[in-house]
Coordinates of C-alpha atoms in Angstrom, one line a residue:
X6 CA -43.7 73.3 -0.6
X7 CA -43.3 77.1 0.2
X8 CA -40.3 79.4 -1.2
X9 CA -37.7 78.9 1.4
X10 CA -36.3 82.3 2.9
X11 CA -33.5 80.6 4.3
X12 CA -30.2 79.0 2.7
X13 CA -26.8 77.3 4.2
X14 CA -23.5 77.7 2.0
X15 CA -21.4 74.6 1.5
X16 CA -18.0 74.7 0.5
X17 CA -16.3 72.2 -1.6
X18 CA -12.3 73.1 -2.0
X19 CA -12.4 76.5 -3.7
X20 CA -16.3 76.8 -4.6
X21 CA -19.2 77.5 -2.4
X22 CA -22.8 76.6 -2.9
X23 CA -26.2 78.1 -1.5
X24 CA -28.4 75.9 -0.6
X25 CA -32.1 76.2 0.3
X26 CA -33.5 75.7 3.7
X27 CA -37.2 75.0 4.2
X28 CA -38.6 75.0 8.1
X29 CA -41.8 72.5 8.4
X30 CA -44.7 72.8 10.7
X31 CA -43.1 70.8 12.9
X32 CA -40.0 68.8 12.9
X33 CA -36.2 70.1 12.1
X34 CA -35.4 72.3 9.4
X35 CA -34.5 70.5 5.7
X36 CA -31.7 71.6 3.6
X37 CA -32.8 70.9 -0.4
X38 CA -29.8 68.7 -1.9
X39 CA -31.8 68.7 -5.1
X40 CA -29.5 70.7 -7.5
X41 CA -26.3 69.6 -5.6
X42 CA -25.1 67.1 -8.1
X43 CA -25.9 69.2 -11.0
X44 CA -23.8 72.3 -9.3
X45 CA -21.2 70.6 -7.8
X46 CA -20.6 67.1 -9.2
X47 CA -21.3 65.5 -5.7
X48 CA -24.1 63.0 -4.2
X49 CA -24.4 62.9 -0.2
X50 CA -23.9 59.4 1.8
X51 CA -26.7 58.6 4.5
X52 CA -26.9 54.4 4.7
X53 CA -30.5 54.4 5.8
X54 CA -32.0 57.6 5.0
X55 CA -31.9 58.5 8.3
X56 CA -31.0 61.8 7.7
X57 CA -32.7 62.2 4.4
X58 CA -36.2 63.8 4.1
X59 CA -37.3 61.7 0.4
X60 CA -40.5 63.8 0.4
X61 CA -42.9 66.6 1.9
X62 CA -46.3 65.4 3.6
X63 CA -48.8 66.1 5.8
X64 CA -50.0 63.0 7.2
X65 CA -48.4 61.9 9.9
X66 CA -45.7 63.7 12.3
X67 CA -43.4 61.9 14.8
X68 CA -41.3 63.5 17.8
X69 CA -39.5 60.7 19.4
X70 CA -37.7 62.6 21.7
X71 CA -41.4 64.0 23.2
X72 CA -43.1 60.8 22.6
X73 CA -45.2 62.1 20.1
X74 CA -46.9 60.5 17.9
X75 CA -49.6 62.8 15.0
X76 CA -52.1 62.1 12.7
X77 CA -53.1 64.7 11.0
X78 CA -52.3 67.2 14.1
X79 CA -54.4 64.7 16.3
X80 CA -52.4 63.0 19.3
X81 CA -52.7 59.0 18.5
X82 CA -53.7 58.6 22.1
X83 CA -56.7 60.7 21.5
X84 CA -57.7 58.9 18.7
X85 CA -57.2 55.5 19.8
X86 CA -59.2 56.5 23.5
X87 CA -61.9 58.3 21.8
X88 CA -62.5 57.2 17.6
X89 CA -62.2 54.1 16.1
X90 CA -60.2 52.7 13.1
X91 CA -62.4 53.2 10.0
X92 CA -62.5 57.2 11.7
X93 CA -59.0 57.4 11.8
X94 CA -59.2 55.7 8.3
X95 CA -61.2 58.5 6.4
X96 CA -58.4 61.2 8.6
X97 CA -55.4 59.9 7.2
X98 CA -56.9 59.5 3.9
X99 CA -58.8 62.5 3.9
X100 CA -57.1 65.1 6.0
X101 CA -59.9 66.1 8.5
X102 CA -62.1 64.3 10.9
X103 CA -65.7 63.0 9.0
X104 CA -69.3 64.5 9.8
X105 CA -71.5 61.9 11.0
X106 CA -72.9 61.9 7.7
X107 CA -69.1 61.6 5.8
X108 CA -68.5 58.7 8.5
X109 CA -71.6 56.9 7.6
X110 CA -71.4 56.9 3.9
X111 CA -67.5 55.7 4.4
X112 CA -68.2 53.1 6.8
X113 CA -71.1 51.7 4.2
X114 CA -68.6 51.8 1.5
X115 CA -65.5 50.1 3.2
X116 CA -68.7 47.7 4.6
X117 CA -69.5 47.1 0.9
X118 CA -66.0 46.0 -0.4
X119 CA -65.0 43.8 2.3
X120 CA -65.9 40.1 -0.1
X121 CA -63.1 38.8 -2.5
X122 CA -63.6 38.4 -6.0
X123 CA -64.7 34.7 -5.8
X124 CA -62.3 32.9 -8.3
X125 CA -59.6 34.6 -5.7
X126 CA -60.8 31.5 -3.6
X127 CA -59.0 29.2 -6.0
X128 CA -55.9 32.2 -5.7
X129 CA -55.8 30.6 -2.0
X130 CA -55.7 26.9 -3.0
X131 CA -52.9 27.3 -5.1
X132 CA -50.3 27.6 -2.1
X133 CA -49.0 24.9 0.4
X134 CA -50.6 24.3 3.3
X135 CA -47.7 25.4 5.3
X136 CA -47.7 28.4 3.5
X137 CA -46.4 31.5 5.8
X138 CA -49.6 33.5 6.4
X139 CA -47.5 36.9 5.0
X140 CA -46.1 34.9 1.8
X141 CA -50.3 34.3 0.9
X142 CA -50.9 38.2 1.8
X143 CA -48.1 39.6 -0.4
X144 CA -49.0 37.1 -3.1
X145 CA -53.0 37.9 -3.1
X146 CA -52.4 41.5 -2.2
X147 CA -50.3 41.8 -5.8
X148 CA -52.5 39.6 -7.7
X149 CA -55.9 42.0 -7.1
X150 CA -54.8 43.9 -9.9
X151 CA -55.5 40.7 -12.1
X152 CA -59.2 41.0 -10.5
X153 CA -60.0 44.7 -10.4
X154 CA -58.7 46.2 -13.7
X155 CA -61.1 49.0 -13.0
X156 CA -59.1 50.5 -10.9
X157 CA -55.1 50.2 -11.4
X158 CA -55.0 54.0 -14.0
X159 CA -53.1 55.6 -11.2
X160 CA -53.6 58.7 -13.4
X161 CA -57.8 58.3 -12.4
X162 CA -58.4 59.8 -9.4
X163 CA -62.0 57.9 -8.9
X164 CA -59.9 54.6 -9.8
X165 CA -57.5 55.9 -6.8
X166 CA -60.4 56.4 -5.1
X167 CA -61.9 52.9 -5.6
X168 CA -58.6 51.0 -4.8
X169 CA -58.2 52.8 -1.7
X170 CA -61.4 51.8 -0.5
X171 CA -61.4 47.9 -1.8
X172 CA -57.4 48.0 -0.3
X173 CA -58.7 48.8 3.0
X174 CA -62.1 46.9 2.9
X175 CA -60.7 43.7 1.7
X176 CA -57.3 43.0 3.4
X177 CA -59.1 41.6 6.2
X178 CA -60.6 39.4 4.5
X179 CA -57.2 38.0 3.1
X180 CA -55.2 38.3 6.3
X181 CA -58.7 35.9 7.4
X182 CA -58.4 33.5 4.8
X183 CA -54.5 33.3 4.8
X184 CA -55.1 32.1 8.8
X185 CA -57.9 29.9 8.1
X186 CA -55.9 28.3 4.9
X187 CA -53.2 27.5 6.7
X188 CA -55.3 25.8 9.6
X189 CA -57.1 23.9 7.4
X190 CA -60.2 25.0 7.8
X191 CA -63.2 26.6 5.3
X192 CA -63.1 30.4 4.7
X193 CA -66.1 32.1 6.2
X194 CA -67.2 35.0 4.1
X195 CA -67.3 38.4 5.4
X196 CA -70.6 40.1 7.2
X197 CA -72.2 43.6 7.0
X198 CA -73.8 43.6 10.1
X199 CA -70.8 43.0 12.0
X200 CA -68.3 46.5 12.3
X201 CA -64.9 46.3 10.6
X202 CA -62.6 44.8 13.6
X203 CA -65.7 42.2 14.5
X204 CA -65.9 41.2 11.3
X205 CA -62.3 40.4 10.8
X206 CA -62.4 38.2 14.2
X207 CA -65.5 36.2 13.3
X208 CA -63.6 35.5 9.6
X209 CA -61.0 34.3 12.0
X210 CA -62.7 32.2 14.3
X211 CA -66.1 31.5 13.5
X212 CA -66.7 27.9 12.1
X213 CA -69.8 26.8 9.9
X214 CA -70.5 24.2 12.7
X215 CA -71.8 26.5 15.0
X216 CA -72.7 30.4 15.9
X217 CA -70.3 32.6 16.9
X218 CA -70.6 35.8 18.6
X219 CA -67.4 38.2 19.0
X220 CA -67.3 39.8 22.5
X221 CA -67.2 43.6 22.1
X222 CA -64.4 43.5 24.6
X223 CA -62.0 41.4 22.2
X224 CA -63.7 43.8 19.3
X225 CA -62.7 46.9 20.8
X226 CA -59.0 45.7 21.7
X227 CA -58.8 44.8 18.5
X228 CA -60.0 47.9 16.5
X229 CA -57.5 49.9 18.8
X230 CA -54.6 47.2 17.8
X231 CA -55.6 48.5 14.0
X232 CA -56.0 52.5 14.8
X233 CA -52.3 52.2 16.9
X234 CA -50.9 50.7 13.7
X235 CA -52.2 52.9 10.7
X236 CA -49.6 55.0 10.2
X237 CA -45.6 55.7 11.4
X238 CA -44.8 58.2 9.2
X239 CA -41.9 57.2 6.9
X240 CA -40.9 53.9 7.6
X241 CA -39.6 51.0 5.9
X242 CA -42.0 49.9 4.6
X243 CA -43.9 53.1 3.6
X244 CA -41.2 54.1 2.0
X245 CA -41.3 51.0 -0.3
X246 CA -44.7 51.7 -0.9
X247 CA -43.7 55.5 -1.8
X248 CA -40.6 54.2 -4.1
X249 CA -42.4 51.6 -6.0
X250 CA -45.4 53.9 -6.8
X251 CA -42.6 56.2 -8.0
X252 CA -42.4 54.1 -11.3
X253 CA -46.5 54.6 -11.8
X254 CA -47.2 50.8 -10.7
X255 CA -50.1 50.2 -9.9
X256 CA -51.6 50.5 -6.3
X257 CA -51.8 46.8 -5.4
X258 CA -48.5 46.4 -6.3
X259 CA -47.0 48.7 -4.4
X260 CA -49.2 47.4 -1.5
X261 CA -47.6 44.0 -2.0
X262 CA -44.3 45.8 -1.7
X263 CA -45.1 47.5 1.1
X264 CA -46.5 43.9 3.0
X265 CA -43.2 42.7 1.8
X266 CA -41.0 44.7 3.4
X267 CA -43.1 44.9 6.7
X268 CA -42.5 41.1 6.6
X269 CA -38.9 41.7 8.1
X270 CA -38.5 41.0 11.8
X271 CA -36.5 44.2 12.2
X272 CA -39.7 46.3 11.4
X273 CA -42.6 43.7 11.8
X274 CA -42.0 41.2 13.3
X275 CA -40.8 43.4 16.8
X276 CA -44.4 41.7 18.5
X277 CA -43.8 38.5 17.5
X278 CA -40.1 38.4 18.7
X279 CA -41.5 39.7 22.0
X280 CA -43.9 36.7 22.5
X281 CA -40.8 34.6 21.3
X282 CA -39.0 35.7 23.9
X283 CA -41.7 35.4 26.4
X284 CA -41.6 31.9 25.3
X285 CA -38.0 31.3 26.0
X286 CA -38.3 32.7 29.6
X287 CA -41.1 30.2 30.5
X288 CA -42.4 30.8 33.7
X289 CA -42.7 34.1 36.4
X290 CA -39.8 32.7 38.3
X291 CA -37.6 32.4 35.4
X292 CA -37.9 36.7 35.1
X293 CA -35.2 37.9 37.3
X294 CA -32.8 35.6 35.7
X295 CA -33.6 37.4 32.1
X296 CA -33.4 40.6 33.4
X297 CA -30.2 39.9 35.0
X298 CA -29.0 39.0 31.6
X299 CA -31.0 42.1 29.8
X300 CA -28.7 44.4 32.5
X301 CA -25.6 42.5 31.6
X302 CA -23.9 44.5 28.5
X303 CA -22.0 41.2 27.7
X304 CA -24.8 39.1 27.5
X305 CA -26.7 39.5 24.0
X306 CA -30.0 38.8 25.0
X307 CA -32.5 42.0 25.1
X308 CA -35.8 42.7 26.2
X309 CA -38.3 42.5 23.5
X310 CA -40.8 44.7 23.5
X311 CA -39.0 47.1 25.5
X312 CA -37.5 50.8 24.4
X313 CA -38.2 51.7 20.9
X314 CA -35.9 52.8 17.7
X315 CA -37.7 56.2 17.2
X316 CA -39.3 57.4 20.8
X317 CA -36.1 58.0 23.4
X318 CA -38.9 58.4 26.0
X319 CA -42.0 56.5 26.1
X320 CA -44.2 55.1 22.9
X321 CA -47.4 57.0 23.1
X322 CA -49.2 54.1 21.9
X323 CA -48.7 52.1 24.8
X324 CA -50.6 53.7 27.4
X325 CA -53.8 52.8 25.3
X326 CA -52.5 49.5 24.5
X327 CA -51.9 48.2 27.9
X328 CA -54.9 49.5 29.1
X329 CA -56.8 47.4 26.3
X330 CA -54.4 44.6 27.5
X331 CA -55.7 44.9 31.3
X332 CA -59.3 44.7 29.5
X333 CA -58.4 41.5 27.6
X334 CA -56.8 39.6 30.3
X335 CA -59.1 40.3 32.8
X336 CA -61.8 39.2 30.7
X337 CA -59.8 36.0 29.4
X338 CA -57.7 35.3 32.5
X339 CA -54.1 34.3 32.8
X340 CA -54.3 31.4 35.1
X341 CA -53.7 28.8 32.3
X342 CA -51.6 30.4 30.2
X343 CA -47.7 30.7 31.3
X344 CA -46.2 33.2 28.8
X345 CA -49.3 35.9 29.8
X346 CA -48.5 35.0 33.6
X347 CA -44.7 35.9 32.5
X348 CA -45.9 38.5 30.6
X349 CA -47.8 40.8 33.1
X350 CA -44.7 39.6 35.8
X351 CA -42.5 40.7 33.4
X352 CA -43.8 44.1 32.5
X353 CA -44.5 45.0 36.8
X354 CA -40.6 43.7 37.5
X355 CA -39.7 46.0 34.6
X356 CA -41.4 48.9 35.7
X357 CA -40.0 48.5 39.1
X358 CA -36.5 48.4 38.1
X359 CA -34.7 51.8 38.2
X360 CA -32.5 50.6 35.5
X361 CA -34.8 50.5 32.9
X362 CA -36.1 53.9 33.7
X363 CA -33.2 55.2 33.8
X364 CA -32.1 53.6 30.2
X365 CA -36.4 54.6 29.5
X366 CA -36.7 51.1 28.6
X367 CA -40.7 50.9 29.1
X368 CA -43.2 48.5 27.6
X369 CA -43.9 50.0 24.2
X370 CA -46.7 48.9 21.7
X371 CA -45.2 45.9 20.6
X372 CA -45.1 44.1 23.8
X373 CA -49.0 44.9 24.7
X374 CA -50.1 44.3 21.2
X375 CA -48.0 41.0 21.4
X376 CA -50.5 40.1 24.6
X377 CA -53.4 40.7 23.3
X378 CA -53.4 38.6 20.3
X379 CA -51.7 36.0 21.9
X380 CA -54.4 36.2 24.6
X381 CA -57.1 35.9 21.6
X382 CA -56.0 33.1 20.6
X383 CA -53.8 33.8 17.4
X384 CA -50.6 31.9 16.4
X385 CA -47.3 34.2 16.2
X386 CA -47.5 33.5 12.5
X387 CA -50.4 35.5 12.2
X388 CA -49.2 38.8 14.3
X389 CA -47.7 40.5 11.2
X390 CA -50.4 40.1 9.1
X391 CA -52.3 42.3 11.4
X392 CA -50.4 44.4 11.4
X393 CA -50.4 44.6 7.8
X394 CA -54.1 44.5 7.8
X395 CA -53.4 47.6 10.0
X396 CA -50.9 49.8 8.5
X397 CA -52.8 49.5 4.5
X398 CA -54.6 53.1 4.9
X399 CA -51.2 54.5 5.8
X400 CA -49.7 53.1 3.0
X401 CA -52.4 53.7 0.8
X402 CA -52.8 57.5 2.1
X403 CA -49.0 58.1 1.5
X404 CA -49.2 56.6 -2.0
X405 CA -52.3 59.1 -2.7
X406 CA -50.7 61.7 -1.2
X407 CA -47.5 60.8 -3.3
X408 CA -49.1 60.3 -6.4
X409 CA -51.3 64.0 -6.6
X410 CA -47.7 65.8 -5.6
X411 CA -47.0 67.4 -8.8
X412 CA -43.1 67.2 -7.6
X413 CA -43.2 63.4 -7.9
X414 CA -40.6 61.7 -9.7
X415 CA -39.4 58.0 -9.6
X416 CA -37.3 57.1 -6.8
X417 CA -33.2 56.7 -7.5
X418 CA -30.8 56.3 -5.1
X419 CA -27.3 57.0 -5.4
X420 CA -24.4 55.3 -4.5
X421 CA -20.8 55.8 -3.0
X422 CA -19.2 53.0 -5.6
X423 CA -16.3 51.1 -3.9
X424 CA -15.6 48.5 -6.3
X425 CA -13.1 48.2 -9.3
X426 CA -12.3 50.5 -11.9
X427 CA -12.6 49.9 -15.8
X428 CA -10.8 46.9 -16.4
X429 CA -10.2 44.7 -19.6
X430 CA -12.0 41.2 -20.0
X431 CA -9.1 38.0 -19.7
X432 CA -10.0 35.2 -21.4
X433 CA -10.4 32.0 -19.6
X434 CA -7.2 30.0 -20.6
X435 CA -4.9 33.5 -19.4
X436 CA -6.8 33.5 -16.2

């Protein structure tokens, strides 16, 4: 962090305080809070964080007002219309676009990592059936430390190095065998000749009894499902990830964590609610009835997949998203499936409707992404695991990022205490 040449002055009652201001690359100016306590005796409230910048980085930069998304300085549209995922892998974790040479090595190493310890296999076996596919992820996620002792030192930076890559090469393989545990069928291991989102899909739905060939088509939706997930600056659950790495755990802890937290339908689950929804409507003729009801401001029912928390305009990540949703249904059809016939009604009656562009209620990446998978043939169950799958480089780029800042301290919250004051233990027969 550079020497900031600006400062505010708060006053509390009779005393005043000068404190620092530091202007980013991009982004609103942050006023450092750090030695507030210490000076005046005083914490600030912000429920959420929402106003609180917990740390500097350089990874990711989001403008929701301009519908901005950055990786790196790279527009996410750009990247998801031009690279592919294990590219945009090596620039979050790396800071800069590979050679062709970088890219190769990378892509043979992530290639490399992608099978499970095999006693892992038994790891699997130990849950229900009916096992959540996310509760399996969280729980094999944590338990690679048990596996790979060679590298949890997070004071190591080849061990970093190596957990990074088996983190990213491997969680496909469990977000694979969490589906096909809890469909009953036999894992299939993964392959090298296949590329990273091909790979995952034939884990998914290839079966020993006979061949199966992914369609580049369904690959390439895919891979852009995992490039338009990698990163969202600092969210929920990145943030976990950041705060329990605070305490020196150990990476695939604070992985687990992070899968944890991303488990929550209010950060998650937003896809999976959208199909939900699609669900509930039915059928095309059903749709101006819900929109009726999504216009009505007594009626609780909202859009899914519609509007986001952090872009006021337009999520950048849909453009490329619906346009690999036009690819996928085009290729699977719609004609015998109701909810993607409601769905493609749904998002042209939408987009027709001058009240939602006037609220700037458009089709974000949730409701394409949504689509997609359920046009591929996955179960709802299994929508935020991908994206899971999907958002491990960002978590584990923050975490490296976190762990070399030489500011890092372990994470601790304040609080405004409302409850009572000292008061003197009664025993049970006065009470």
């Amino acid at each position: 962090m550079t020497d900031s040449t600006k400062s505010a002055t708060l006053t509390i009652g009779d005393a005043s305080y000068d404190l620092p201001i530091y202007s980013p690359t991009a982004g609103p100016d942050v006023l450092d809070i750090r030695k507030l306590y210490g000076q005046a005796g005083v914490f600030t409230y912000d429920p959420g964080f929402t106003s609180t910048a917990s740390c500097d980085s350089t990874i990711t930069y989001i403008d929701g007002g301009k519908g901005e998304l950055l990786h790196r300085g790279y527009p996410i549209d750009q990247l998801a219309g031009k690279s592919h995922y294990l590219e945009v892998c090596y620039l979050l974790l790396y800071g800069e676009l590979p050679s062709a040479t970088e890219l190769e090595k990378f892509e043979s190493t992530i290639t490399r990592h992608t099978m499970l310890h095999e006693q892992m296999v038994n790891f699997f076996r130990g849950f229900r059936r009916d096992a959540h596919p996310m509760a399996i992820m969280t729980g094999v996620a944590g338990a690679m430390s048990a596996f790979y002792h060679d590298s949890t030192d997070v004071s190591d930076p080849r061990q970093r190095e190596i957990a990074s890559h088996r983190l990213i090469a491997k969680m496909p393989t469990i977000a694979a065998w969490a589906y096909k545990y809890s469909i009953g069928q036999p894992f299939v291991y993964p392959r090298n000749d296949l590329d990273y989102a091909s790979n995952f899909l034939h884990m998914c739905f290839a079966v020993p009894a006979e061949e199966y060939n992914v369609d580049p088509i369904l690959s390439r939706a895919m891979d852009r499902i995992f490039t338009l997930h990698a990163d969202h600056e600092q969210n929920a659950s990145t943030s976990t990830v950041r705060l329990a790495s605070s305490s020196g755990a150990n990476p695939f802890a604070c992985i687990a964590a992070g899968i944890a937290c991303l488990w929550g339908p209010a950060h998650g689950g937003a896809n999976q609610a959208c199909l939900e929804m699609l669900k509930e409507i039915g059928t095309p003729d059903r749709i101006p009835e819900f929109i009726a009801r999504a216009k009505d401001k007594n009626d609780p029912f909202r859009l899914m997949g519609f509007g986001h928390r952090v872009y006021k305009n337009f999520d950048p990540r849909a453009t490329v998203m619906k346009q690999s949703a036009d690819e996928v249904l085009d290729l699977l059809g719609v004609e015998n499936n109701p909810i993607l016939a409601t769905a493609k009604e749904l998002e042209q009656a939408a987009l027709a409707d001058p009240y939602f562009a006037e609220k700037k209620l458009f089709p974000n990446v949730d409701f394409y992404s949504g689509i997609i998978l359920e046009a591929m043939g996955f179960p709802t169950s299994m929508f935020t695991p991908i994206f899971a799958l999907s958002r491990t480089v960002g978590w584990v780029s923050q975490w490296k990022e976190m762990i070399a800042d030489p500011q890092n301290k372990i994470g601790r919250p304040r609080q405004l205490y409302l409850g009572e004051t000292e008061r003197d233990y009664t025993d049970i027969e006065d009470r």
